[in-house]
């Protein structure tokens, strides 16, 4: 399929990487949207976290539907449609979601906005399934990783720009807007933002559809069926729905006459159901694995321990990455963190998500096969250049970045972590997981600038984890590699469950203390690195020979 495309198809590639930008732009913009909605609609922290629930659950539902359709037909649905058409369909679906957002914003309906975001992310799920293999198709397979990494770098740039643009749309150019003033803001600019985003989705879809230089990317390869795995995933989905229904129902109760004790009891009731949803995911995946060990037939890729533990790792990784950023707005509003208003948090959110860009740009250096002193210099300079770009973009938009100048010391710690990692995925995950644990503990047991820097450093810790987890999870799967990749994409669901858990815990114990959830997540990611190295060595696979590729 690649043989006639040794030369890189740059027009198609440049069109494709705009799609990577959208993913990052919308996802990071949600971190500004969440604290805004909390004030504007008078929500508690859990209710505001439903933005993440809607957005990331859509990834899971989209990936599950594609897997189910493929399993029933015996063909890879995205391959059957072709990568080109799949991306066009995904972009048009996201445009439909942008339209739904416009209607909801004009009607001032919060739950309507959640539906709009859900539809946008459903489109993203289809785009993401097609985009990575499509990037490899657009040139020499040997340089495919560089094209995927380029997409990852552009994705990360989107995460840096997103919070700034969304903040401008919500708060305008005002230096400071009080929480009370937020309630009286006009949402016209948000309508304009989503009109613009929707038109960009349609424009990108048109470029793909009408461009004769973009290949169709059709693949008719049969896929390995996994009926038992599909059945288990469907049951898991129904159980997850059953867990969330009681939570939503309790929000329809008039609590104005409730005593403090009754309110505390209600909050704990909601938290129990959220932990029930977490138990469904973890229990469902572990049940699948233990069943597959007894009788592998019908379970497909779930018979491999590295994949099962990797599914939990992706679930945890996306969950912690999103929950740190999404809860930052409320955290920074605390007196011990400077009582920073929602209209002033954009630079901090931008720096958090920018931390992922810093790490991914540094991680992409290996693609260029630099050796010796050249590689050493690049590993030092590129993260610092990325840091300077984040500062520059924010300063140009009129933000005061002086409080974040000394964050460069955290970036230098990350550079040291890269040198210790030596491009080995298991080692990388151990070091960056430990970095995350230490950063979160420092943040939990301190306040002010030190704690802010520590929590922002969570972005630096997360930056390189996706490709490391992905590589370690699919190695040794053979004919089940594609199916295993689909299962991993489904586990982006973590971004829809872990942030609401942290949000509900913050309603009970406080937003600062609720960050211990992030400590637990980084502990599992570090443990996964140790476990998977041992598992793969038993399969006679040397993990130190695996190259980390790609970025989420």
mmCIF file of N, CA, C and O in Angstrom, residues 61-73 75 77 223-227 229-231 233 299 483 486-487 490:
data_model
loop_
_atom_site.group_PDB
_atom_site.id
_atom_site.type_symbol
_atom_site.label_atom_id
_atom_site.label_comp_id
_atom_site.label_asym_id
_atom_site.label_seq_id
_atom_site.Cartn_x
_atom_site.Cartn_y
_atom_site.Cartn_z
ATOM 1 N N UNK A 61 -17.014 5.772 23.459
ATOM 2 C CA UNK A 61 -18.194 5.322 22.714
ATOM 3 C C UNK A 61 -17.865 5.202 21.222
ATOM 4 O O UNK A 61 -18.235 4.226 20.561
ATOM 5 N N UNK A 62 -17.170 6.206 20.677
ATOM 6 C CA UNK A 62 -16.804 6.192 19.254
ATOM 7 C C UNK A 62 -15.929 5.002 18.906
ATOM 8 O O UNK A 62 -16.188 4.287 17.934
ATOM 9 N N UNK A 63 -14.882 4.774 19.727
ATOM 10 C CA UNK A 63 -13.971 3.653 19.473
ATOM 11 C C UNK A 63 -14.684 2.310 19.628
ATOM 12 O O UNK A 63 -14.447 1.371 18.865
ATOM 13 N N UNK A 64 -15.595 2.218 20.629
ATOM 14 C CA UNK A 64 -16.353 0.982 20.843
ATOM 15 C C UNK A 64 -17.270 0.694 19.650
ATOM 16 O O UNK A 64 -17.364 -0.451 19.193
ATOM 17 N N UNK A 65 -17.945 1.721 19.129
ATOM 18 C CA UNK A 65 -18.830 1.538 17.968
ATOM 19 C C UNK A 65 -18.049 1.062 16.746
ATOM 20 O O UNK A 65 -18.486 0.157 16.026
ATOM 21 N N UNK A 66 -16.873 1.662 16.524
ATOM 22 C CA UNK A 66 -16.035 1.254 15.385
ATOM 23 C C UNK A 66 -15.576 -0.203 15.548
ATOM 24 O O UNK A 66 -15.574 -0.978 14.587
ATOM 25 N N UNK A 67 -15.197 -0.555 16.784
ATOM 26 C CA UNK A 67 -14.762 -1.930 17.046
ATOM 27 C C UNK A 67 -15.916 -2.909 16.842
ATOM 28 O O UNK A 67 -15.763 -3.965 16.221
ATOM 29 N N UNK A 68 -17.114 -2.545 17.343
ATOM 30 C CA UNK A 68 -18.292 -3.413 17.209
ATOM 31 C C UNK A 68 -18.657 -3.615 15.737
ATOM 32 O O UNK A 68 -18.915 -4.740 15.296
ATOM 33 N N UNK A 69 -18.658 -2.531 14.966
ATOM 34 C CA UNK A 69 -18.985 -2.621 13.528
ATOM 35 C C UNK A 69 -17.957 -3.477 12.787
ATOM 36 O O UNK A 69 -18.309 -4.299 11.943
ATOM 37 N N UNK A 70 -16.698 -3.302 13.148
ATOM 38 C CA UNK A 70 -15.641 -4.096 12.524
ATOM 39 C C UNK A 70 -15.719 -5.554 12.904
ATOM 40 O O UNK A 70 -15.533 -6.446 12.069
ATOM 41 N N UNK A 71 -16.026 -5.814 14.174
ATOM 42 C CA UNK A 71 -16.112 -7.191 14.658
ATOM 43 C C UNK A 71 -17.264 -7.942 13.992
ATOM 44 O O UNK A 71 -17.149 -9.126 13.653
ATOM 45 N N UNK A 72 -18.383 -7.241 13.774
ATOM 46 C CA UNK A 72 -19.549 -7.868 13.154
ATOM 47 C C UNK A 72 -19.331 -8.120 11.660
ATOM 48 O O UNK A 72 -19.791 -9.135 11.123
ATOM 49 N N UNK A 73 -18.625 -7.188 10.990
ATOM 50 C CA UNK A 73 -18.425 -7.318 9.538
ATOM 51 C C UNK A 73 -17.167 -8.098 9.176
ATOM 52 O O UNK A 73 -17.023 -8.560 8.038
ATOM 53 N N UNK A 75 -14.311 -6.780 8.961
ATOM 54 C CA UNK A 75 -13.437 -5.839 8.255
ATOM 55 C C UNK A 75 -13.185 -4.612 9.122
ATOM 56 O O UNK A 75 -14.068 -4.179 9.879
ATOM 57 N N UNK A 77 -13.483 -1.114 9.747
ATOM 58 C CA UNK A 77 -14.422 -0.142 9.166
ATOM 59 C C UNK A 77 -13.694 1.089 8.622
ATOM 60 O O UNK A 77 -13.994 1.558 7.513
ATOM 61 N N UNK A 223 -9.956 -8.463 9.922
ATOM 62 C CA UNK A 223 -9.515 -8.256 11.304
ATOM 63 C C UNK A 223 -9.820 -9.501 12.133
ATOM 64 O O UNK A 223 -10.672 -10.304 11.784
ATOM 65 N N UNK A 224 -9.066 -9.626 13.218
ATOM 66 C CA UNK A 224 -9.279 -10.752 14.121
ATOM 67 C C UNK A 224 -10.505 -10.470 14.994
ATOM 68 O O UNK A 224 -10.579 -9.445 15.654
ATOM 69 N N UNK A 225 -11.476 -11.376 14.971
ATOM 70 C CA UNK A 225 -12.698 -11.178 15.754
ATOM 71 C C UNK A 225 -12.439 -11.449 17.240
ATOM 72 O O UNK A 225 -11.574 -12.248 17.593
ATOM 73 N N UNK A 226 -13.200 -10.763 18.080
ATOM 74 C CA UNK A 226 -13.091 -10.963 19.529
ATOM 75 C C UNK A 226 -14.486 -10.771 20.136
ATOM 76 O O UNK A 226 -14.775 -9.767 20.777
ATOM 77 N N UNK A 227 -15.362 -11.760 19.891
ATOM 78 C CA UNK A 227 -16.762 -11.644 20.307
ATOM 79 C C UNK A 227 -16.940 -11.521 21.822
ATOM 80 O O UNK A 227 -17.773 -10.757 22.302
ATOM 81 N N UNK A 229 -14.756 -10.349 23.984
ATOM 82 C CA UNK A 229 -14.271 -9.027 24.400
ATOM 83 C C UNK A 229 -15.326 -7.966 24.117
ATOM 84 O O UNK A 229 -15.581 -7.090 24.951
ATOM 85 N N UNK A 230 -15.960 -8.053 22.940
ATOM 86 C CA UNK A 230 -17.004 -7.091 22.574
ATOM 87 C C UNK A 230 -18.177 -7.170 23.541
ATOM 88 O O UNK A 230 -18.682 -6.141 24.018
ATOM 89 N N UNK A 231 -18.598 -8.418 23.842
ATOM 90 C CA UNK A 231 -19.730 -8.613 24.763
ATOM 91 C C UNK A 231 -19.418 -8.002 26.136
ATOM 92 O O UNK A 231 -20.268 -7.329 26.737
ATOM 93 N N UNK A 233 -17.285 -5.554 26.816
ATOM 94 C CA UNK A 233 -17.237 -4.089 26.700
ATOM 95 C C UNK A 233 -18.642 -3.486 26.661
ATOM 96 O O UNK A 233 -18.878 -2.424 27.245
ATOM 97 N N UNK A 299 -11.353 -13.859 22.812
ATOM 98 C CA UNK A 299 -10.933 -12.699 23.603
ATOM 99 C C UNK A 299 -9.954 -11.809 22.843
ATOM 100 O O UNK A 299 -9.697 -10.677 23.236
ATOM 101 N N UNK A 483 -6.042 -4.523 16.778
ATOM 102 C CA UNK A 483 -7.144 -4.631 17.729
ATOM 103 C C UNK A 483 -6.728 -4.086 19.095
ATOM 104 O O UNK A 483 -7.506 -3.375 19.757
ATOM 105 N N UNK A 486 -6.924 -0.407 19.137
ATOM 106 C CA UNK A 486 -8.313 0.061 19.272
ATOM 107 C C UNK A 486 -8.755 0.025 20.734
ATOM 108 O O UNK A 486 -9.417 0.952 21.225
ATOM 109 N N UNK A 487 -8.374 -1.054 21.451
ATOM 110 C CA UNK A 487 -8.725 -1.158 22.875
ATOM 111 C C UNK A 487 -8.068 -0.027 23.677
ATOM 112 O O UNK A 487 -8.666 0.519 24.605
ATOM 113 N N UNK A 490 -9.896 3.210 23.270
ATOM 114 C CA UNK A 490 -11.123 3.227 24.084
ATOM 115 C C UNK A 490 -10.847 3.731 25.502
ATOM 116 O O UNK A 490 -11.695 4.362 26.133
#
